Amino acid sequence: MTTPFPHRPGPDGHAAPPPGCPAHGMSTGALPGTGLPIGRVNGTGPGEDGPAPDGATPEIPLRAGPRRLYGPEAESDPMGLYEKLRAEHGSVAPVLLHGDVPAWLVLGHSENLHMTRTPSQFSRDSRRWRALHDGSAPPDHPLAPIFTWQPICVFADGADHERLRGAVTDSIARIDHRGVRRYINRYSNRLVNEFCQAGHADLVSSFAEHLPMMVMAQIIGMPEEYNERLVQAARDMIKGTATANESNAYVMAALTRLVKRRRIAPEEDFATWLTRHPAGLTDDEVSQHLRLVLIAAYETTANLIANVLRMVLTDPRFRAQLSGGHMTLPEAVEQTLWDEPPFTTIFGRWAVGDTELGGQQIKAGDALVVGIAAANVDPVVRPDVHASMRGNRAHLAFSGGPHECPGQDIGRAIADTGIDALLLRLPDLQLAVEEHELRWSAALMSRQLRELPVTFAPRPPQDVTGPPNATSPVPRPRWQVDSPSPGTVPSRPYVPEAAASPAPEPPPADDGGPVPVAGVPEQRTGSSAPRRAWRAVARWWRGY
């Protein structure tokens, strides 16, 4: 790789210490606070990958150098990279961002909590970053959509943060969760209609990538802007790609149009609530906060849906417990937030002054990265990564402190309601390939499943134009997932036996109660009332 910074590692792999790099501290060639000589970038000093090249001066790799959070290693195995960094440096490790810009990756669970809960030491104001002042992170940097300061709550501290965050949280509190679940159910069934007759589908591109954007566009107030371009732009703009800035501009143009419309014609939606909040947000502040909510909710939920579906289809714990009734979908979602968090990292925090964290000397203006996935498997708090985390919400999937994600319950609702609707329609889903054939793509902030191919018995589409659940009066089978055993791929999907029932379930009346079905006598057994009550609760939970 050719680098624009001659003092940073070039094609030969050597790592001369860049000025001000946090990995070198005050002493050239030494790790901060240790005086230990540093090895080459990505841990390629002698003794790790063989002897030094001919003519090179041997180095003593007492401690490895900073590793890149981008490139082949970071993209192919981010969790493996985090564990290498943990073994080499402990709970806080020196890393290099795109363009070999230095930063710190926080790996420890308690260290991440301290950093996110102490804004007086670790600010969210990116204007403090020394890399901005010395030109290392120019305005056209691939990560510019993430770190460029904007008038939004995630880049503010203190009173400014309280004012802006208050506008967001107050507006989120006005969202009708029952109404949202109704939209989630309807959109889920609309997406399933597009592939249910084929008997096979890719649940990432056909379901997980689209459902969150459809729902969030409705919540924000711009369902007419939903299209494939918006979906792909939302995914691209946080990846640090060459087109990230272009994708950011596309999303912002749509949101700017929305704000102008809502100033003139207010409606009952999130955009209107922000424009009319007593905090008095400007048009720019409203647009930027809409982008924040849209992208954060979309990316996390798309990844969460894909990850939960993969684990349901491949992990024996989920197969047995979900189909056996011992684990609910919300509990499966929570376990996934521990094992495969939607965001692997969040960039960033910036040191207000010289300080110490995890045994490392942090300098004023240094950048820090919240290591979500690494913290979730920190052996200090989770010595057995295979142990069930049922009922434990101490994960950092939504960060922590005053900047913790305020819309996390909406993301959970989209995931568990959407997946429930999918599995009710296609209860015989099976993975179409062996688990080891699944492929991932990773960027600085997320690790995404590329495809999740499945097979199932073909079914006709359902009418989704009427009230949700207004379907033909047939028994609803309890959904069941069956996956191929290791080393085998099923030749045909498994179809469960039809659930035995003395009579079809009657469709709901307008008031939510049962109505008689022609040709079926009303059942008046002693257990009918509890069954009707349970069905009413289930309908309420799903939003209809």
mmCIF file with all atom_site columns, C-alpha atoms in Angstrom, residues 176-307:
data_model
loop_
_atom_site.group_PDB
_atom_site.id
_atom_site.type_symbol
_atom_site.label_atom_id
_atom_site.label_alt_id
_atom_site.label_comp_id
_atom_site.label_asym_id
_atom_site.label_entity_id
_atom_site.label_seq_id
_atom_site.pdbx_PDB_ins_code
_atom_site.Cartn_x
_atom_site.Cartn_y
_atom_site.Cartn_z
_atom_site.occupancy
_atom_site.B_iso_or_equiv
_atom_site.pdbx_formal_charge
_atom_site.auth_seq_id
_atom_site.auth_comp_id
_atom_site.auth_asym_id
_atom_site.auth_atom_id
_atom_site.pdbx_PDB_model_num
ATOM 1   C CA . ASP A 1 176 ? -46.803 4.755   19.038 1.00 0.00 ? 176 ASP A CA 1
ATOM 2   C CA . HIS A 1 177 ? -45.212 1.345   19.614 1.00 0.00 ? 177 HIS A CA 1
ATOM 3   C CA . ARG A 1 178 ? -48.404 -0.558  18.808 1.00 0.00 ? 178 ARG A CA 1
ATOM 4   C CA . GLY A 1 179 ? -48.675 1.330   15.557 1.00 0.00 ? 179 GLY A CA 1
ATOM 5   C CA . VAL A 1 180 ? -45.029 0.626   14.779 1.00 0.00 ? 180 VAL A CA 1
ATOM 6   C CA . ARG A 1 181 ? -45.548 -3.111  15.336 1.00 0.00 ? 181 ARG A CA 1
ATOM 7   C CA . ARG A 1 182 ? -48.496 -2.955  12.951 1.00 0.00 ? 182 ARG A CA 1
ATOM 8   C CA . TYR A 1 183 ? -46.276 -1.458  10.252 1.00 0.00 ? 183 TYR A CA 1
ATOM 9   C CA . ILE A 1 184 ? -43.502 -3.956  10.978 1.00 0.00 ? 184 ILE A CA 1
ATOM 10  C CA . ASN A 1 185 ? -45.931 -6.837  10.547 1.00 0.00 ? 185 ASN A CA 1
ATOM 11  C CA . ARG A 1 186 ? -47.390 -5.449  7.328  1.00 0.00 ? 186 ARG A CA 1
ATOM 12  C CA . TYR A 1 187 ? -44.013 -4.663  5.770  1.00 0.00 ? 187 TYR A CA 1
ATOM 13  C CA . SER A 1 188 ? -42.631 -8.056  6.823  1.00 0.00 ? 188 SER A CA 1
ATOM 14  C CA . ASN A 1 189 ? -45.472 -9.834  5.069  1.00 0.00 ? 189 ASN A CA 1
ATOM 15  C CA . ARG A 1 190 ? -45.076 -7.620  2.012  1.00 0.00 ? 190 ARG A CA 1
ATOM 16  C CA . LEU A 1 191 ? -41.409 -8.626  1.761  1.00 0.00 ? 191 LEU A CA 1
ATOM 17  C CA . VAL A 1 192 ? -42.219 -12.322 2.271  1.00 0.00 ? 192 VAL A CA 1
ATOM 18  C CA . ASN A 1 193 ? -44.805 -12.091 -0.526 1.00 0.00 ? 193 ASN A CA 1
ATOM 19  C CA . GLU A 1 194 ? -42.020 -11.232 -2.945 1.00 0.00 ? 194 GLU A CA 1
ATOM 20  C CA . PHE A 1 195 ? -40.225 -14.571 -2.512 1.00 0.00 ? 195 PHE A CA 1
ATOM 21  C CA . CYS A 1 196 ? -42.611 -17.000 -0.788 1.00 0.00 ? 196 CYS A CA 1
ATOM 22  C CA . GLN A 1 197 ? -43.640 -18.739 -4.042 1.00 0.00 ? 197 GLN A CA 1
ATOM 23  C CA . ALA A 1 198 ? -40.042 -19.467 -5.068 1.00 0.00 ? 198 ALA A CA 1
ATOM 24  C CA . GLY A 1 199 ? -39.229 -21.860 -2.226 1.00 0.00 ? 199 GLY A CA 1
ATOM 25  C CA . HIS A 1 200 ? -35.832 -20.237 -1.697 1.00 0.00 ? 200 HIS A CA 1
ATOM 26  C CA . ALA A 1 201 ? -34.489 -16.797 -0.799 1.00 0.00 ? 201 ALA A CA 1
ATOM 27  C CA . ASP A 1 202 ? -31.549 -14.817 0.523  1.00 0.00 ? 202 ASP A CA 1
ATOM 28  C CA . LEU A 1 203 ? -32.834 -13.449 3.815  1.00 0.00 ? 203 LEU A CA 1
ATOM 29  C CA . VAL A 1 204 ? -30.176 -10.704 3.929  1.00 0.00 ? 204 VAL A CA 1
ATOM 30  C CA . SER A 1 205 ? -30.902 -8.971  0.619  1.00 0.00 ? 205 SER A CA 1
ATOM 31  C CA . SER A 1 206 ? -34.609 -9.877  0.505  1.00 0.00 ? 206 SER A CA 1
ATOM 32  C CA . PHE A 1 207 ? -35.573 -9.247  4.130  1.00 0.00 ? 207 PHE A CA 1
ATOM 33  C CA . ALA A 1 208 ? -33.001 -8.004  6.675  1.00 0.00 ? 208 ALA A CA 1
ATOM 34  C CA . GLU A 1 209 ? -31.675 -5.142  4.529  1.00 0.00 ? 209 GLU A CA 1
ATOM 35  C CA . HIS A 1 210 ? -35.107 -3.790  3.622  1.00 0.00 ? 210 HIS A CA 1
ATOM 36  C CA . LEU A 1 211 ? -37.436 -4.169  6.605  1.00 0.00 ? 211 LEU A CA 1
ATOM 37  C CA . PRO A 1 212 ? -35.650 -1.647  8.892  1.00 0.00 ? 212 PRO A CA 1
ATOM 38  C CA . MET A 1 213 ? -35.493 1.004   6.165  1.00 0.00 ? 213 MET A CA 1
ATOM 39  C CA . MET A 1 214 ? -39.172 0.566   5.315  1.00 0.00 ? 214 MET A CA 1
ATOM 40  C CA . VAL A 1 215 ? -40.132 0.971   8.980  1.00 0.00 ? 215 VAL A CA 1
ATOM 41  C CA . MET A 1 216 ? -37.758 3.847   9.728  1.00 0.00 ? 216 MET A CA 1
ATOM 42  C CA . ALA A 1 217 ? -38.823 5.762   6.602  1.00 0.00 ? 217 ALA A CA 1
ATOM 43  C CA . GLN A 1 218 ? -42.406 5.467   7.846  1.00 0.00 ? 218 GLN A CA 1
ATOM 44  C CA . ILE A 1 219 ? -41.518 6.573   11.400 1.00 0.00 ? 219 ILE A CA 1
ATOM 45  C CA . ILE A 1 220 ? -39.460 9.541   10.218 1.00 0.00 ? 220 ILE A CA 1
ATOM 46  C CA . GLY A 1 221 ? -42.138 10.626  7.754  1.00 0.00 ? 221 GLY A CA 1
ATOM 47  C CA . MET A 1 222 ? -40.754 9.906   4.295  1.00 0.00 ? 222 MET A CA 1
ATOM 48  C CA . PRO A 1 223 ? -42.105 6.531   3.098  1.00 0.00 ? 223 PRO A CA 1
ATOM 49  C CA . GLU A 1 224 ? -42.082 7.882   -0.455 1.00 0.00 ? 224 GLU A CA 1
ATOM 50  C CA . GLU A 1 225 ? -38.275 8.155   -0.329 1.00 0.00 ? 225 GLU A CA 1
ATOM 51  C CA . TYR A 1 226 ? -37.811 4.423   0.374  1.00 0.00 ? 226 TYR A CA 1
ATOM 52  C CA . ASN A 1 227 ? -36.005 2.710   -2.505 1.00 0.00 ? 227 ASN A CA 1
ATOM 53  C CA . GLU A 1 228 ? -33.032 0.460   -3.174 1.00 0.00 ? 228 GLU A CA 1
ATOM 54  C CA . ARG A 1 229 ? -30.689 3.439   -3.560 1.00 0.00 ? 229 ARG A CA 1
ATOM 55  C CA . LEU A 1 230 ? -31.534 4.705   -0.072 1.00 0.00 ? 230 LEU A CA 1
ATOM 56  C CA . VAL A 1 231 ? -30.921 1.236   1.376  1.00 0.00 ? 231 VAL A CA 1
ATOM 57  C CA . GLN A 1 232 ? -27.515 0.864   -0.257 1.00 0.00 ? 232 GLN A CA 1
ATOM 58  C CA . ALA A 1 233 ? -26.467 4.464   0.500  1.00 0.00 ? 233 ALA A CA 1
ATOM 59  C CA . ALA A 1 234 ? -27.281 3.934   4.178  1.00 0.00 ? 234 ALA A CA 1
ATOM 60  C CA . ARG A 1 235 ? -25.075 0.838   4.281  1.00 0.00 ? 235 ARG A CA 1
ATOM 61  C CA . ASP A 1 236 ? -22.239 2.414   2.321  1.00 0.00 ? 236 ASP A CA 1
ATOM 62  C CA . MET A 1 237 ? -21.822 5.748   4.083  1.00 0.00 ? 237 MET A CA 1
ATOM 63  C CA . ILE A 1 238 ? -20.358 4.337   7.314  1.00 0.00 ? 238 ILE A CA 1
ATOM 64  C CA . LYS A 1 239 ? -17.969 1.810   5.729  1.00 0.00 ? 239 LYS A CA 1
ATOM 65  C CA . GLY A 1 240 ? -15.108 4.148   4.863  1.00 0.00 ? 240 GLY A CA 1
ATOM 66  C CA . THR A 1 241 ? -15.425 3.399   1.147  1.00 0.00 ? 241 THR A CA 1
ATOM 67  C CA . ALA A 1 242 ? -14.470 5.648   -1.751 1.00 0.00 ? 242 ALA A CA 1
ATOM 68  C CA . THR A 1 243 ? -18.184 6.379   -2.294 1.00 0.00 ? 243 THR A CA 1
ATOM 69  C CA . ALA A 1 244 ? -19.056 7.014   1.370  1.00 0.00 ? 244 ALA A CA 1
ATOM 70  C CA . ASN A 1 245 ? -19.196 10.800  0.972  1.00 0.00 ? 245 ASN A CA 1
ATOM 71  C CA . GLU A 1 246 ? -21.393 10.507  -2.131 1.00 0.00 ? 246 GLU A CA 1
ATOM 72  C CA . SER A 1 247 ? -23.767 8.163   -0.297 1.00 0.00 ? 247 SER A CA 1
ATOM 73  C CA . ASN A 1 248 ? -23.899 10.577  2.633  1.00 0.00 ? 248 ASN A CA 1
ATOM 74  C CA . ALA A 1 249 ? -24.868 13.405  0.277  1.00 0.00 ? 249 ALA A CA 1
ATOM 75  C CA . TYR A 1 250 ? -27.703 11.321  -1.201 1.00 0.00 ? 250 TYR A CA 1
ATOM 76  C CA . VAL A 1 251 ? -29.167 10.556  2.228  1.00 0.00 ? 251 VAL A CA 1
ATOM 77  C CA . MET A 1 252 ? -28.845 14.169  3.390  1.00 0.00 ? 252 MET A CA 1
ATOM 78  C CA . ALA A 1 253 ? -30.590 15.454  0.259  1.00 0.00 ? 253 ALA A CA 1
ATOM 79  C CA . ALA A 1 254 ? -33.628 13.277  0.990  1.00 0.00 ? 254 ALA A CA 1
ATOM 80  C CA . LEU A 1 255 ? -33.728 14.400  4.624  1.00 0.00 ? 255 LEU A CA 1
ATOM 81  C CA . THR A 1 256 ? -33.323 18.078  3.739  1.00 0.00 ? 256 THR A CA 1
ATOM 82  C CA . ARG A 1 257 ? -36.327 17.826  1.416  1.00 0.00 ? 257 ARG A CA 1
ATOM 83  C CA . LEU A 1 258 ? -38.314 16.238  4.233  1.00 0.00 ? 258 LEU A CA 1
ATOM 84  C CA . VAL A 1 259 ? -37.509 19.012  6.716  1.00 0.00 ? 259 VAL A CA 1
ATOM 85  C CA . LYS A 1 260 ? -38.587 21.694  4.240  1.00 0.00 ? 260 LYS A CA 1
ATOM 86  C CA . ARG A 1 261 ? -41.893 19.885  3.685  1.00 0.00 ? 261 ARG A CA 1
ATOM 87  C CA . ARG A 1 262 ? -42.563 19.512  7.409  1.00 0.00 ? 262 ARG A CA 1
ATOM 88  C CA . ARG A 1 263 ? -41.913 23.181  8.139  1.00 0.00 ? 263 ARG A CA 1
ATOM 89  C CA . ILE A 1 264 ? -44.727 23.963  5.707  1.00 0.00 ? 264 ILE A CA 1
ATOM 90  C CA . ALA A 1 265 ? -47.027 20.973  6.238  1.00 0.00 ? 265 ALA A CA 1
ATOM 91  C CA . PRO A 1 266 ? -46.547 19.284  9.633  1.00 0.00 ? 266 PRO A CA 1
ATOM 92  C CA . GLU A 1 267 ? -47.801 15.738  10.196 1.00 0.00 ? 267 GLU A CA 1
ATOM 93  C CA . GLU A 1 268 ? -47.733 13.180  12.994 1.00 0.00 ? 268 GLU A CA 1
ATOM 94  C CA . ASP A 1 269 ? -44.208 11.879  12.412 1.00 0.00 ? 269 ASP A CA 1
ATOM 95  C CA . PHE A 1 270 ? -40.717 12.076  13.871 1.00 0.00 ? 270 PHE A CA 1
ATOM 96  C CA . ALA A 1 271 ? -39.548 14.842  11.513 1.00 0.00 ? 271 ALA A CA 1
ATOM 97  C CA . THR A 1 272 ? -42.435 17.101  12.528 1.00 0.00 ? 272 THR A CA 1
ATOM 98  C CA . TRP A 1 273 ? -41.863 16.490  16.230 1.00 0.00 ? 273 TRP A CA 1
ATOM 99  C CA . LEU A 1 274 ? -38.237 17.538  15.882 1.00 0.00 ? 274 LEU A CA 1
ATOM 100 C CA . THR A 1 275 ? -39.078 20.687  13.917 1.00 0.00 ? 275 THR A CA 1
ATOM 101 C CA . ARG A 1 276 ? -41.647 21.715  16.531 1.00 0.00 ? 276 ARG A CA 1
ATOM 102 C CA . HIS A 1 277 ? -39.724 20.769  19.667 1.00 0.00 ? 277 HIS A CA 1
ATOM 103 C CA . PRO A 1 278 ? -39.316 23.547  22.274 1.00 0.00 ? 278 PRO A CA 1
ATOM 104 C CA . ALA A 1 279 ? -35.522 23.177  21.953 1.00 0.00 ? 279 ALA A CA 1
ATOM 105 C CA . GLY A 1 280 ? -35.858 25.208  18.745 1.00 0.00 ? 280 GLY A CA 1
ATOM 106 C CA . LEU A 1 281 ? -33.687 23.135  16.422 1.00 0.00 ? 281 LEU A CA 1
ATOM 107 C CA . THR A 1 282 ? -32.581 24.765  13.180 1.00 0.00 ? 282 THR A CA 1
ATOM 108 C CA . ASP A 1 283 ? -33.289 23.094  9.838  1.00 0.00 ? 283 ASP A CA 1
ATOM 109 C CA . ASP A 1 284 ? -29.697 21.884  9.719  1.00 0.00 ? 284 ASP A CA 1
ATOM 110 C CA . GLU A 1 285 ? -29.905 20.472  13.241 1.00 0.00 ? 285 GLU A CA 1
ATOM 111 C CA . VAL A 1 286 ? -33.156 18.675  12.408 1.00 0.00 ? 286 VAL A CA 1
ATOM 112 C CA . SER A 1 287 ? -31.738 17.208  9.186  1.00 0.00 ? 287 SER A CA 1
ATOM 113 C CA . GLN A 1 288 ? -28.575 16.008  10.902 1.00 0.00 ? 288 GLN A CA 1
ATOM 114 C CA . HIS A 1 289 ? -30.506 14.383  13.741 1.00 0.00 ? 289 HIS A CA 1
ATOM 115 C CA . LEU A 1 290 ? -32.824 12.666  11.286 1.00 0.00 ? 290 LEU A CA 1
ATOM 116 C CA . ARG A 1 291 ? -29.751 11.243  9.568  1.00 0.00 ? 291 ARG A CA 1
ATOM 117 C CA . LEU A 1 292 ? -28.385 10.099  12.913 1.00 0.00 ? 292 LEU A CA 1
ATOM 118 C CA . VAL A 1 293 ? -31.600 8.306   13.865 1.00 0.00 ? 293 VAL A CA 1
ATOM 119 C CA . LEU A 1 294 ? -32.151 6.829   10.406 1.00 0.00 ? 294 LEU A CA 1
ATOM 120 C CA . ILE A 1 295 ? -28.645 5.444   9.902  1.00 0.00 ? 295 ILE A CA 1
ATOM 121 C CA . ALA A 1 296 ? -28.089 4.246   13.465 1.00 0.00 ? 296 ALA A CA 1
ATOM 122 C CA . ALA A 1 297 ? -31.453 2.484   13.608 1.00 0.00 ? 297 ALA A CA 1
ATOM 123 C CA . TYR A 1 298 ? -31.182 1.061   10.100 1.00 0.00 ? 298 TYR A CA 1
ATOM 124 C CA . GLU A 1 299 ? -27.654 -0.332  10.250 1.00 0.00 ? 299 GLU A CA 1
ATOM 125 C CA . THR A 1 300 ? -27.960 -1.842  13.697 1.00 0.00 ? 300 THR A CA 1
ATOM 126 C CA . THR A 1 301 ? -31.350 -3.419  13.013 1.00 0.00 ? 301 THR A CA 1
ATOM 127 C CA . ALA A 1 302 ? -30.450 -4.817  9.577  1.00 0.00 ? 302 ALA A CA 1
ATOM 128 C CA . ASN A 1 303 ? -27.401 -6.510  11.079 1.00 0.00 ? 303 ASN A CA 1
ATOM 129 C CA . LEU A 1 304 ? -29.360 -7.659  14.122 1.00 0.00 ? 304 LEU A CA 1
ATOM 130 C CA . ILE A 1 305 ? -32.096 -9.313  12.038 1.00 0.00 ? 305 ILE A CA 1
ATOM 131 C CA . ALA A 1 306 ? -29.549 -11.141 9.881  1.00 0.00 ? 306 ALA A CA 1
ATOM 132 C CA . ASN A 1 307 ? -27.550 -12.268 12.922 1.00 0.00 ? 307 ASN A CA 1
#
